[in-house]
Amino acid sequence: MAGSVARSAGVAAGLVTAYYLLPLDRHGEDLTAVALVGGLLATGLFFGWEVWLIKRSPWPRLKAAEAVAATVALYLVLFASGYYLLELAVPGSFSEPLSRTDALYFTLTTFTTVGFGDIVARSQTGRVLVMCQMACTLLIVGLAVRVLGAAVRAGLRRRGRDTPE
């Protein structure tokens, strides 16, 4: 269990570190949409891979917890990157200029539905991006819980067949 927690924390820390180190500000306006769509597709593929691993894991519950941590961290970094790139491409898209930390903060407040209101989307593109995050968050919460639960049950059934009686 300690290894699972360490792996989850390591993946999240690695993703956040990459978010801060990647040279996102060296690309043009077209990168925002491409990065977001490509990132969402990559997140979906990653999630599918994690489901496959859960079904084959000797500890499907722990693997599911790792999958949730990694997928949510990837999702949050993806949207924070999108908000940051949008603010670079179209300054004034938000109520205040967004640094990387501001973009990550805004992403997390939107994800958790806290929405403090200190940063808000002002441009139409910004609002569409925020609505996309809201819809994807609902999908992650609803669909992911259901899919991960089924994968855990399948892994437990498989593990039960693999253990000698």
PDB file of C-alpha atoms in Angstrom, residues 59-158:
ATOM      1  CA  TRP A  59      -4.356  -5.771  -6.192  1.00  0.00           C
ATOM      2  CA  PRO A  60      -7.084  -4.174  -8.326  1.00  0.00           C
ATOM      3  CA  ARG A  61      -8.311  -1.779  -5.624  1.00  0.00           C
ATOM      4  CA  LEU A  62      -4.871  -0.276  -5.100  1.00  0.00           C
ATOM      5  CA  LYS A  63      -4.287  -0.087  -8.832  1.00  0.00           C
ATOM      6  CA  ALA A  64      -7.641   1.702  -9.243  1.00  0.00           C
ATOM      7  CA  ALA A  65      -6.630   4.270  -6.617  1.00  0.00           C
ATOM      8  CA  GLU A  66      -3.353   4.827  -8.492  1.00  0.00           C
ATOM      9  CA  ALA A  67      -5.270   5.179 -11.754  1.00  0.00           C
ATOM     10  CA  VAL A  68      -7.582   7.815 -10.282  1.00  0.00           C
ATOM     11  CA  ALA A  69      -4.674   9.808  -8.863  1.00  0.00           C
ATOM     12  CA  ALA A  70      -2.713   9.716 -12.122  1.00  0.00           C
ATOM     13  CA  THR A  71      -5.699  10.432 -14.374  1.00  0.00           C
ATOM     14  CA  VAL A  72      -6.945  13.345 -12.268  1.00  0.00           C
ATOM     15  CA  ALA A  73      -3.434  14.842 -12.051  1.00  0.00           C
ATOM     16  CA  LEU A  74      -3.041  14.543 -15.828  1.00  0.00           C
ATOM     17  CA  TYR A  75      -6.493  16.063 -16.368  1.00  0.00           C
ATOM     18  CA  LEU A  76      -5.799  19.017 -14.064  1.00  0.00           C
ATOM     19  CA  VAL A  77      -2.406  19.764 -15.616  1.00  0.00           C
ATOM     20  CA  LEU A  78      -3.968  19.518 -19.065  1.00  0.00           C
ATOM     21  CA  PHE A  79      -6.637  22.131 -18.339  1.00  0.00           C
ATOM     22  CA  ALA A  80      -4.202  24.370 -16.458  1.00  0.00           C
ATOM     23  CA  SER A  81      -1.988  24.292 -19.565  1.00  0.00           C
ATOM     24  CA  GLY A  82      -4.990  25.150 -21.728  1.00  0.00           C
ATOM     25  CA  TYR A  83      -5.925  28.134 -19.565  1.00  0.00           C
ATOM     26  CA  TYR A  84      -2.336  29.335 -19.433  1.00  0.00           C
ATOM     27  CA  LEU A  85      -1.930  29.042 -23.219  1.00  0.00           C
ATOM     28  CA  LEU A  86      -5.251  30.787 -23.825  1.00  0.00           C
ATOM     29  CA  GLU A  87      -4.222  33.706 -21.633  1.00  0.00           C
ATOM     30  CA  LEU A  88      -0.915  33.936 -23.530  1.00  0.00           C
ATOM     31  CA  ALA A  89      -2.649  33.778 -26.914  1.00  0.00           C
ATOM     32  CA  VAL A  90      -5.551  36.099 -26.041  1.00  0.00           C
ATOM     33  CA  PRO A  91      -4.606  38.347 -23.111  1.00  0.00           C
ATOM     34  CA  GLY A  92      -7.618  39.418 -21.094  1.00  0.00           C
ATOM     35  CA  SER A  93      -9.420  36.079 -21.475  1.00  0.00           C
ATOM     36  CA  PHE A  94      -9.633  35.970 -17.682  1.00  0.00           C
ATOM     37  CA  SER A  95     -10.339  38.608 -15.053  1.00  0.00           C
ATOM     38  CA  GLU A  96      -6.629  38.812 -14.330  1.00  0.00           C
ATOM     39  CA  PRO A  97      -3.483  37.676 -16.137  1.00  0.00           C
ATOM     40  CA  LEU A  98      -2.769  34.020 -15.428  1.00  0.00           C
ATOM     41  CA  SER A  99       0.622  32.738 -14.393  1.00  0.00           C
ATOM     42  CA  ARG A 100       1.091  28.984 -14.423  1.00  0.00           C
ATOM     43  CA  THR A 101       0.219  28.879 -10.740  1.00  0.00           C
ATOM     44  CA  ASP A 102      -2.895  31.011 -11.312  1.00  0.00           C
ATOM     45  CA  ALA A 103      -3.979  28.697 -14.133  1.00  0.00           C
ATOM     46  CA  LEU A 104      -3.483  25.615 -11.951  1.00  0.00           C
ATOM     47  CA  TYR A 105      -5.363  27.317  -9.103  1.00  0.00           C
ATOM     48  CA  PHE A 106      -8.258  28.232 -11.404  1.00  0.00           C
ATOM     49  CA  THR A 107      -8.346  24.672 -12.775  1.00  0.00           C
ATOM     50  CA  LEU A 108      -8.482  23.182  -9.300  1.00  0.00           C
ATOM     51  CA  THR A 109     -11.182  25.566  -8.068  1.00  0.00           C
ATOM     52  CA  THR A 110     -13.257  24.748 -11.140  1.00  0.00           C
ATOM     53  CA  PHE A 111     -12.643  20.996 -10.760  1.00  0.00           C
ATOM     54  CA  THR A 112     -13.701  21.000  -7.124  1.00  0.00           C
ATOM     55  CA  THR A 113     -16.667  23.272  -7.930  1.00  0.00           C
ATOM     56  CA  VAL A 114     -15.517  25.688  -5.234  1.00  0.00           C
ATOM     57  CA  GLY A 115     -15.216  28.538  -7.734  1.00  0.00           C
ATOM     58  CA  PHE A 116     -14.079  31.324  -5.424  1.00  0.00           C
ATOM     59  CA  GLY A 117     -14.794  33.905  -8.098  1.00  0.00           C
ATOM     60  CA  ASP A 118     -11.474  35.711  -7.830  1.00  0.00           C
ATOM     61  CA  ILE A 119     -10.538  34.505 -11.309  1.00  0.00           C
ATOM     62  CA  VAL A 120     -13.265  34.257 -13.942  1.00  0.00           C
ATOM     63  CA  ALA A 121     -13.289  33.665 -17.665  1.00  0.00           C
ATOM     64  CA  ARG A 122     -14.135  36.843 -19.582  1.00  0.00           C
ATOM     65  CA  SER A 123     -13.693  35.880 -23.230  1.00  0.00           C
ATOM     66  CA  GLN A 124     -16.070  33.586 -25.088  1.00  0.00           C
ATOM     67  CA  THR A 125     -13.209  31.163 -25.766  1.00  0.00           C
ATOM     68  CA  GLY A 126     -12.298  31.152 -22.083  1.00  0.00           C
ATOM     69  CA  ARG A 127     -15.871  30.451 -21.093  1.00  0.00           C
ATOM     70  CA  VAL A 128     -16.148  27.631 -23.621  1.00  0.00           C
ATOM     71  CA  LEU A 129     -12.937  26.128 -22.260  1.00  0.00           C
ATOM     72  CA  VAL A 130     -14.282  26.357 -18.693  1.00  0.00           C
ATOM     73  CA  MET A 131     -17.564  24.729 -19.758  1.00  0.00           C
ATOM     74  CA  CYS A 132     -15.569  21.977 -21.435  1.00  0.00           C
ATOM     75  CA  GLN A 133     -13.695  21.378 -18.180  1.00  0.00           C
ATOM     76  CA  MET A 134     -16.972  21.303 -16.230  1.00  0.00           C
ATOM     77  CA  ALA A 135     -18.509  18.753 -18.602  1.00  0.00           C
ATOM     78  CA  CYS A 136     -15.369  16.631 -18.612  1.00  0.00           C
ATOM     79  CA  THR A 137     -15.271  16.749 -14.811  1.00  0.00           C
ATOM     80  CA  LEU A 138     -18.796  15.356 -14.670  1.00  0.00           C
ATOM     81  CA  LEU A 139     -17.747  12.617 -17.092  1.00  0.00           C
ATOM     82  CA  ILE A 140     -14.677  11.792 -15.039  1.00  0.00           C
ATOM     83  CA  VAL A 141     -16.631  11.591 -11.832  1.00  0.00           C
ATOM     84  CA  GLY A 142     -19.569   9.607 -13.214  1.00  0.00           C
ATOM     85  CA  LEU A 143     -18.079   7.479 -15.937  1.00  0.00           C
ATOM     86  CA  ALA A 144     -14.710   6.876 -14.335  1.00  0.00           C
ATOM     87  CA  VAL A 145     -16.202   5.687 -11.067  1.00  0.00           C
ATOM     88  CA  ARG A 146     -18.423   3.255 -12.915  1.00  0.00           C
ATOM     89  CA  VAL A 147     -15.691   1.977 -15.238  1.00  0.00           C
ATOM     90  CA  LEU A 148     -13.130   1.693 -12.460  1.00  0.00           C
ATOM     91  CA  GLY A 149     -15.624  -0.143 -10.257  1.00  0.00           C
ATOM     92  CA  ALA A 150     -16.280  -2.658 -13.030  1.00  0.00           C
ATOM     93  CA  ALA A 151     -12.554  -3.072 -13.632  1.00  0.00           C
ATOM     94  CA  VAL A 152     -11.927  -3.701  -9.923  1.00  0.00           C
ATOM     95  CA  ARG A 153     -14.701  -6.300  -9.815  1.00  0.00           C
ATOM     96  CA  ALA A 154     -13.265  -7.998 -12.903  1.00  0.00           C
ATOM     97  CA  GLY A 155      -9.796  -7.949 -11.343  1.00  0.00           C
ATOM     98  CA  LEU A 156     -11.104  -9.438  -8.113  1.00  0.00           C
ATOM     99  CA  ARG A 157     -12.946 -12.180 -10.024  1.00  0.00           C
ATOM    100  CA  ARG A 158      -9.779 -12.913 -12.018  1.00  0.00           C
TER     101      ARG A 158
END
